[in-house]
């Protein structure tokens, strides 16, 4: 009997070890080539990208432009800032990209970039409802002209977290009667710039806008733990996306020439202990609320949102599965979720996993987790088959510039593997960001830039850690040039 129990226990232990090894290997790669237990031999130089790949940087108007030539316009963020940013910081003139765009586009060229993602400042363009500021529109025509002069493909975003104050004061996306104003603005901007741009992002990270504004309260309007408002805002943003897509395709002079997509951030919610059913349950719940329900909407046309303690929300829109010519993927890292009965929410997010995963952190509370970029690409390929992907944002806050090189090396390796091994149709990569800029709630403390910016003199300096990006672009673009000659 005793021997039988021992055998049974051994078999159980072997099975558990086998199961854990499988889970672990799918979550974490072994980057250290010297590790004798390595499962995958990783050579981060072994990368390749498609010939027509877009290499770029991404930005958002509010974070880099500054007010431009006129008095600062009022927006949800301008009103929010004074008391809510770390150490009382304010955006001010940011990195004055509004005036320095030519210099910045030159820097993109120096890196070898052939694409640039940026957003239109709705608050500057339409400071008063229904009145477009022609000077600001002329400015964006100039930016687009300069990009074309330098052979850089533009990708324009209509909404990147910021909206005019008049829109905010009417409860913005919480009130579905307001949607028409944003849809009208987006379609008008398309009409204005359709001859100069062919890649369009409707809305940046709807679920981040919603969680910051209606859960954590670190973004305007600063509402905390309001799941019913959050799901309504999310519903309205997704409906707006569909209407903008259809509106543009109906008015475009050459609809087939234009690709339109939403930008989805995927921050996986992974269980802290993969074998703890409570960690698994909560992480799945959160992952569905932040990621799964949106991907389901675009796959099936049906949106189902549920969180314990809130009213479930469902709606359908049969047009949804037809409204992404591409999907923009923003990827930074993942969250580890642990059940904790002593927290009001019954869970906590753990930012480090010292006992197993790689614990190298960025200056944001995000671990370095390139495997997640691979997983996110594969997930999009599986859940939205045949929809091409652009990595519309990926970058590291690294004030000391001692992890940026490693970050770029590993994330680009993971991306190359997603393309070449998993067959993901990824068409471009936009690093966040060309220069340091105003990082929302964190202000200027977070240094994401390939170029460091001296905020007193506005002088830009290429960081050492960024040079790898330049090398990869040059190497890959040169490879194809060689083939052509
Ligand atoms: C993303 C935002 C972007 C920037 C990066 C660091 O979630 O879209 O504006 O703040 O994070």
XYZ file of C-alpha atoms and ligand atoms in Angstrom:
496
model
C 0.000 0.000 0.000
C 2.806 2.349 1.038
C 4.690 1.662 -2.215
C 1.527 2.303 -4.182
C 1.056 5.709 -2.533
C 4.692 6.593 -3.226
C 4.301 5.642 -6.893
C 1.088 7.613 -7.141
C 2.689 10.661 -5.568
C 5.711 10.440 -7.865
C 3.508 10.203 -10.920
C 1.488 13.179 -9.701
C 4.658 15.193 -9.108
C 6.026 14.355 -12.549
C 2.711 15.339 -14.112
C 2.649 18.646 -12.210
C 6.249 19.399 -13.170
C 5.484 18.589 -16.808
C 2.385 20.815 -16.729
C 4.220 23.675 -15.036
C 7.128 23.409 -17.437
C 4.745 23.686 -20.344
C 2.927 26.689 -18.929
C 6.158 28.317 -17.886
C 7.787 27.761 -21.265
C 4.814 29.280 -23.039
C 4.970 32.343 -20.792
C 8.720 32.806 -20.508
C 11.558 32.174 -22.872
C 14.999 31.424 -21.638
C 17.067 34.395 -22.800
C 20.269 33.329 -21.180
C 22.247 31.290 -23.675
C 24.551 30.073 -20.927
C 21.734 28.419 -19.039
C 22.116 24.669 -19.360
C 18.391 24.172 -18.923
C 17.641 26.363 -21.918
C 14.622 25.316 -23.883
C 15.132 27.652 -26.771
C 18.458 28.856 -27.944
C 17.978 32.577 -28.410
C 20.091 34.530 -30.820
C 18.634 38.023 -30.827
C 20.586 38.875 -33.985
C 18.543 36.323 -35.827
C 15.753 38.643 -36.948
C 14.146 39.377 -40.258
C 11.259 41.541 -41.366
C 9.205 41.803 -44.523
C 10.514 43.918 -47.372
C 7.738 46.505 -47.262
C 7.855 46.780 -43.463
C 7.146 50.201 -41.964
C 9.678 51.367 -39.398
C 8.556 54.355 -37.431
C 7.983 56.183 -34.203
C 4.665 57.144 -32.626
C 3.459 60.207 -30.756
C 0.272 61.911 -29.573
C -0.380 65.623 -30.063
C -0.919 66.540 -26.432
C 2.203 64.759 -25.249
C 4.671 66.441 -27.579
C 3.250 69.460 -29.413
C 2.745 72.199 -26.846
C 0.123 74.882 -27.567
C 1.569 75.980 -30.917
C 1.063 79.563 -32.098
C -1.989 80.529 -30.060
C -3.159 80.589 -26.480
C -3.421 77.049 -25.111
C -6.765 75.483 -25.935
C -8.928 73.979 -23.246
C -9.351 70.243 -23.138
C -10.175 67.456 -20.707
C -6.440 67.202 -19.982
C -5.670 70.923 -19.646
C -8.363 71.152 -16.972
C -7.285 67.949 -15.267
C -3.581 68.651 -15.066
C -3.112 71.235 -12.329
C -3.772 68.922 -9.378
C -3.399 65.485 -10.814
C 0.044 65.020 -12.312
C 2.962 63.624 -10.348
C 4.784 66.353 -8.380
C 2.324 68.975 -9.687
C 3.889 68.935 -13.141
C 2.191 70.543 -16.141
C 2.531 69.793 -19.810
C 3.398 73.374 -20.850
C 5.064 73.550 -24.255
C 6.017 69.857 -24.041
C 8.835 69.280 -26.531
C 7.455 71.981 -28.825
C 6.959 69.508 -31.637
C 4.390 71.910 -33.098
C 7.224 74.255 -34.056
C 10.029 71.720 -34.297
C 8.315 69.154 -36.485
C 10.791 69.689 -39.326
C 13.739 69.069 -37.053
C 11.971 66.007 -35.610
C 11.155 64.590 -39.040
C 14.807 65.046 -39.898
C 15.678 62.976 -36.825
C 13.282 60.248 -38.022
C 15.146 60.212 -41.328
C 18.468 59.989 -39.526
C 17.220 56.842 -37.814
C 16.182 55.421 -41.181
C 12.454 55.506 -40.392
C 9.955 55.351 -43.223
C 6.772 55.950 -41.197
C 5.371 58.197 -38.455
C 2.234 57.774 -36.371
C 0.819 60.948 -34.827
C -2.537 62.305 -33.682
C -4.516 65.372 -34.656
C -5.199 67.707 -31.737
C -8.992 67.846 -31.729
C -8.914 70.556 -29.032
C -6.734 72.819 -31.202
C -8.582 72.120 -34.443
C -12.080 72.611 -33.010
C -11.762 74.760 -29.873
C -15.339 75.935 -30.395
C -17.886 73.388 -31.499
C -18.402 73.420 -35.247
C -15.587 75.913 -35.973
C -12.380 74.507 -37.377
C -9.250 76.594 -36.914
C -7.848 76.968 -40.425
C -4.347 77.835 -39.183
C -4.126 74.576 -37.289
C -5.390 72.611 -40.298
C -2.748 74.380 -42.405
C -0.144 73.321 -39.856
C -1.041 69.639 -40.242
C -0.940 70.006 -44.038
C 2.610 71.319 -43.596
C 3.539 68.377 -41.377
C 2.192 65.916 -43.933
C 4.014 67.714 -46.736
C 7.287 67.510 -44.847
C 6.786 63.806 -44.151
C 6.235 63.141 -47.840
C 9.291 65.214 -48.727
C 11.340 62.906 -46.491
C 9.602 59.755 -47.840
C 7.962 59.006 -44.504
C 4.537 57.348 -44.564
C 2.058 59.073 -42.216
C -0.400 57.258 -39.971
C -2.948 59.600 -38.411
C -4.945 59.012 -35.191
C -8.205 60.900 -34.615
C -8.518 60.370 -30.862
C -5.603 59.867 -28.500
C -7.103 60.468 -25.033
C -7.657 64.238 -25.474
C -10.849 66.061 -26.449
C -12.003 69.696 -26.442
C -13.432 70.990 -23.192
C -16.866 71.649 -24.743
C -17.093 67.917 -25.480
C -15.866 66.954 -22.022
C -18.363 69.281 -20.348
C -21.202 67.423 -21.963
C -19.990 64.139 -20.417
C -18.087 63.172 -23.557
C -18.413 59.485 -24.419
C -20.622 58.710 -21.460
C -23.525 60.207 -23.336
C -24.268 58.474 -26.610
C -25.856 61.601 -28.094
C -22.349 63.121 -28.117
C -20.936 60.497 -30.434
C -22.094 62.310 -33.548
C -19.737 65.237 -32.782
C -16.690 62.984 -32.670
C -17.770 60.980 -35.694
C -18.374 64.191 -37.664
C -14.939 65.542 -36.629
C -13.162 62.337 -37.674
C -14.863 62.129 -41.061
C -14.218 65.827 -41.721
C -10.537 65.331 -40.901
C -10.419 62.408 -43.251
C -11.924 64.554 -46.025
C -9.432 67.309 -45.306
C -6.343 65.084 -45.431
C -7.345 62.152 -47.618
C -4.944 63.083 -50.395
C -1.997 63.161 -47.994
C -2.599 60.152 -45.783
C -3.736 56.562 -46.302
C -3.377 54.981 -42.873
C -5.887 55.992 -40.204
C -6.341 55.026 -36.562
C -9.761 55.892 -35.183
C -9.265 55.626 -31.411
C -6.196 54.943 -29.313
C -6.568 52.268 -26.631
C -10.275 52.608 -25.774
C -9.910 50.355 -22.737
C -7.020 52.407 -21.321
C -9.044 55.609 -21.730
C -11.901 53.847 -19.930
C -9.897 52.267 -17.121
C -7.936 55.473 -16.421
C -11.065 57.631 -16.490
C -13.621 55.364 -14.798
C -11.730 52.759 -12.726
C -8.420 53.979 -11.390
C -9.338 57.649 -11.777
C -5.814 58.644 -12.876
C -7.136 60.115 -16.140
C -9.934 62.660 -16.541
C -12.764 62.670 -15.619
C -11.187 60.948 -12.606
C -14.077 58.657 -11.744
C -13.073 55.684 -9.593
C -14.522 52.159 -9.579
C -17.468 52.947 -11.856
C -17.908 49.727 -13.843
C -21.308 50.691 -15.253
C -20.027 54.006 -16.604
C -16.873 52.306 -17.858
C -18.739 49.713 -19.886
C -21.040 52.367 -21.361
C -18.111 54.546 -22.422
C -16.442 51.503 -23.936
C -19.606 50.612 -25.817
C -19.861 54.168 -27.174
C -16.220 54.276 -28.258
C -16.578 50.988 -30.112
C -19.796 52.127 -31.785
C -18.061 55.369 -32.803
C -15.229 53.382 -34.372
C -17.667 51.412 -36.515
C -19.501 54.547 -37.654
C -16.281 56.373 -38.470
C -15.069 53.433 -40.524
C -18.310 53.233 -42.485
C -18.538 57.022 -42.833
C -15.023 57.281 -44.244
C -15.494 54.430 -46.681
C -18.724 56.030 -47.874
C -17.192 59.458 -48.497
C -13.648 58.575 -49.611
C -12.740 59.427 -53.183
C -10.784 56.169 -53.368
C -12.028 53.958 -50.505
C -9.736 51.053 -51.333
C -6.673 53.248 -51.001
C -7.356 53.886 -47.326
C -6.723 51.514 -44.412
C -8.530 52.224 -41.177
C -8.137 50.463 -37.841
C -8.608 50.816 -34.116
C -5.588 50.801 -31.797
C -5.824 48.096 -29.171
C -3.424 47.840 -26.295
C -2.901 44.285 -25.080
C -1.597 44.070 -21.546
C -2.140 40.437 -20.652
C -3.459 39.629 -17.205
C -1.561 36.476 -16.246
C -2.029 34.454 -13.061
C 0.701 35.048 -10.515
C 0.612 31.344 -9.690
C -0.493 29.468 -12.804
C -1.589 26.543 -10.638
C -3.722 28.578 -8.260
C -7.287 28.386 -9.615
C -8.247 31.687 -7.963
C -5.346 33.541 -9.598
C -6.292 31.913 -12.886
C -9.972 32.828 -12.511
C -9.372 36.489 -11.657
C -6.733 36.988 -14.320
C -9.096 35.568 -16.944
C -11.908 37.801 -15.772
C -9.757 40.915 -16.009
C -8.267 39.865 -19.300
C -11.738 39.446 -20.733
C -12.910 42.853 -19.456
C -9.886 44.659 -20.890
C -9.017 42.610 -23.969
C -11.301 39.690 -24.737
C -14.596 41.589 -24.958
C -13.181 44.049 -27.496
C -11.607 41.364 -29.661
C -14.851 39.359 -29.466
C -16.784 42.410 -30.620
C -14.621 42.747 -33.690
C -14.735 39.027 -34.377
C -18.447 38.385 -33.863
C -20.198 41.757 -33.778
C -21.414 41.049 -30.284
C -20.164 42.797 -27.154
C -20.585 41.211 -23.749
C -19.151 42.903 -20.705
C -19.406 41.507 -17.239
C -17.639 42.105 -13.938
C -18.762 40.866 -10.524
C -20.804 43.571 -8.844
C -21.752 45.413 -12.020
C -24.600 45.252 -14.482
C -23.658 43.096 -17.475
C -23.725 45.018 -20.742
C -24.380 43.468 -24.115
C -25.007 44.887 -27.549
C -24.497 43.820 -31.120
C -23.365 45.573 -34.242
C -23.112 43.269 -37.251
C -20.888 45.808 -39.029
C -18.133 45.492 -36.401
C -16.302 42.487 -37.910
C -15.901 44.420 -41.163
C -14.423 47.610 -39.757
C -10.716 46.988 -39.302
C -8.505 47.005 -42.372
C -5.740 46.533 -39.835
C -5.470 46.400 -36.114
C -3.009 48.656 -34.315
C -1.361 46.786 -31.462
C 0.192 48.743 -28.609
C 2.293 46.466 -26.471
C 4.254 47.252 -23.311
C 4.097 44.383 -20.819
C 1.809 42.130 -18.798
C 0.251 42.171 -15.338
C 0.511 39.325 -12.831
C -2.700 38.920 -10.885
C -2.869 37.395 -7.428
C -5.968 36.575 -5.405
C -5.900 38.525 -2.149
C -8.961 38.284 0.112
C -7.694 41.229 2.180
C -8.017 43.711 -0.707
C -11.396 45.347 -1.350
C -11.282 44.052 -4.917
C -10.062 40.571 -3.773
C -7.026 40.731 -6.004
C -3.784 42.587 -6.445
C -1.547 43.265 -9.393
C 2.009 42.166 -8.758
C 4.649 43.964 -10.745
C 7.549 41.673 -10.092
C 7.828 37.944 -10.123
C 11.103 37.453 -8.395
C 10.650 33.758 -7.858
C 10.288 32.743 -11.471
C 9.914 35.279 -14.267
C 12.503 37.768 -15.362
C 12.263 40.626 -12.899
C 13.951 43.369 -14.905
C 11.680 46.380 -14.643
C 11.277 49.488 -16.771
C 10.821 52.859 -15.016
C 7.065 52.420 -15.402
C 5.812 49.543 -13.257
C 6.143 47.272 -16.256
C 8.517 44.295 -16.356
C 10.489 43.672 -19.512
C 8.339 41.039 -21.153
C 9.021 40.570 -24.883
C 7.355 37.150 -24.894
C 4.112 39.035 -24.396
C 4.523 40.883 -27.682
C 4.821 37.526 -29.420
C 1.772 36.233 -27.563
C -0.256 39.360 -28.353
C 0.508 39.078 -32.082
C -0.454 35.392 -32.082
C -3.632 36.162 -30.187
C -4.644 38.781 -32.735
C -3.852 36.393 -35.567
C -6.024 33.710 -33.950
C -8.885 35.938 -32.872
C -9.000 38.257 -35.871
C -7.690 36.098 -38.690
C -6.730 37.901 -41.886
C -6.557 41.314 -40.218
C -3.036 42.708 -40.684
C -1.284 44.117 -37.631
C 0.806 47.226 -37.110
C 2.674 47.557 -33.834
C 1.458 51.097 -33.298
C 3.340 51.534 -30.003
C 6.072 49.763 -28.090
C 8.764 51.386 -26.020
C 10.546 51.663 -22.716
C 10.732 54.344 -20.045
C 14.395 54.191 -19.122
C 15.802 57.312 -17.532
C 19.312 55.826 -17.144
C 19.272 54.355 -20.642
C 20.711 51.133 -19.303
C 17.909 48.828 -20.487
C 16.785 50.393 -23.788
C 19.243 48.454 -25.905
C 18.210 45.158 -24.334
C 14.545 46.105 -24.634
C 14.809 46.830 -28.346
C 16.897 43.761 -28.992
C 14.474 41.414 -27.262
C 11.193 42.974 -28.364
C 12.301 43.119 -31.997
C 13.438 39.516 -31.716
C 10.016 38.532 -30.318
C 8.339 40.424 -33.134
C 10.486 38.788 -35.786
C 9.586 35.411 -34.327
C 5.881 36.255 -34.364
C 6.208 37.070 -38.049
C 8.510 34.281 -39.180
C 7.663 31.428 -36.847
C 3.995 32.050 -36.021
C 3.098 33.549 -39.399
C 1.605 36.783 -38.026
C 0.961 39.384 -40.703
C 2.714 42.307 -39.026
C 3.359 45.197 -41.387
C 5.143 47.757 -39.286
C 6.623 48.724 -35.953
C 6.334 52.174 -34.357
C 8.564 52.788 -31.354
C 7.090 54.990 -28.613
C 8.488 57.588 -28.940
C 10.938 59.602 -31.040
C 11.597 62.028 -28.184
C 10.839 62.174 -24.488
C 7.429 63.676 -23.851
C 4.655 64.314 -21.334
C 3.655 60.912 -19.993
C 0.103 61.657 -18.786
C -0.199 61.030 -15.000
C 3.572 60.589 -14.700
C 4.435 63.924 -16.308
C 7.999 64.277 -17.554
C 9.446 61.685 -15.176
C 9.200 58.907 -17.719
C 11.822 58.995 -20.457
C 10.568 56.996 -23.396
C 12.490 58.875 -26.085
C 14.976 57.479 -28.522
C 16.152 61.073 -28.234
C 16.685 62.629 -24.850
C 15.238 66.172 -24.708
C 16.702 68.911 -22.566
C 13.451 70.596 -21.534
C 15.178 73.942 -20.962
C 16.878 74.215 -24.343
C 14.781 71.699 -26.315
C 18.013 70.160 -27.539
C 17.562 66.577 -28.748
C 20.315 63.969 -28.272
C 20.216 60.400 -29.516
C 20.475 57.989 -26.606
C 23.079 55.249 -26.866
C 20.478 52.589 -26.165
C 18.476 53.786 -29.174
C 21.251 53.116 -31.661
C 20.268 49.480 -31.935
C 16.953 50.581 -33.459
C 18.811 52.592 -36.066
C 21.108 49.639 -36.807
C 18.245 47.185 -37.235
C 16.377 49.515 -39.574
C 19.453 50.221 -41.624
C 20.464 46.572 -41.813
C 17.050 45.415 -42.946
C 16.406 48.174 -45.387
C 19.905 47.692 -46.842
C 19.296 43.954 -47.234
C 16.436 44.610 -49.592
C 18.197 47.387 -51.416
C 21.024 44.936 -52.116
C 18.559 42.409 -53.479
C 17.081 44.991 -55.823
C 20.441 46.024 -57.343
C 0.254 54.259 -24.091
C -0.317 55.562 -24.633
C 0.729 56.541 -25.051
C 1.908 56.593 -24.106
C 2.415 55.207 -23.817
C 3.609 55.155 -22.922
O -0.694 53.581 -23.329
O -1.106 55.291 -25.754
O 0.131 57.812 -25.210
O 1.579 57.280 -22.972
O 1.364 54.430 -23.255
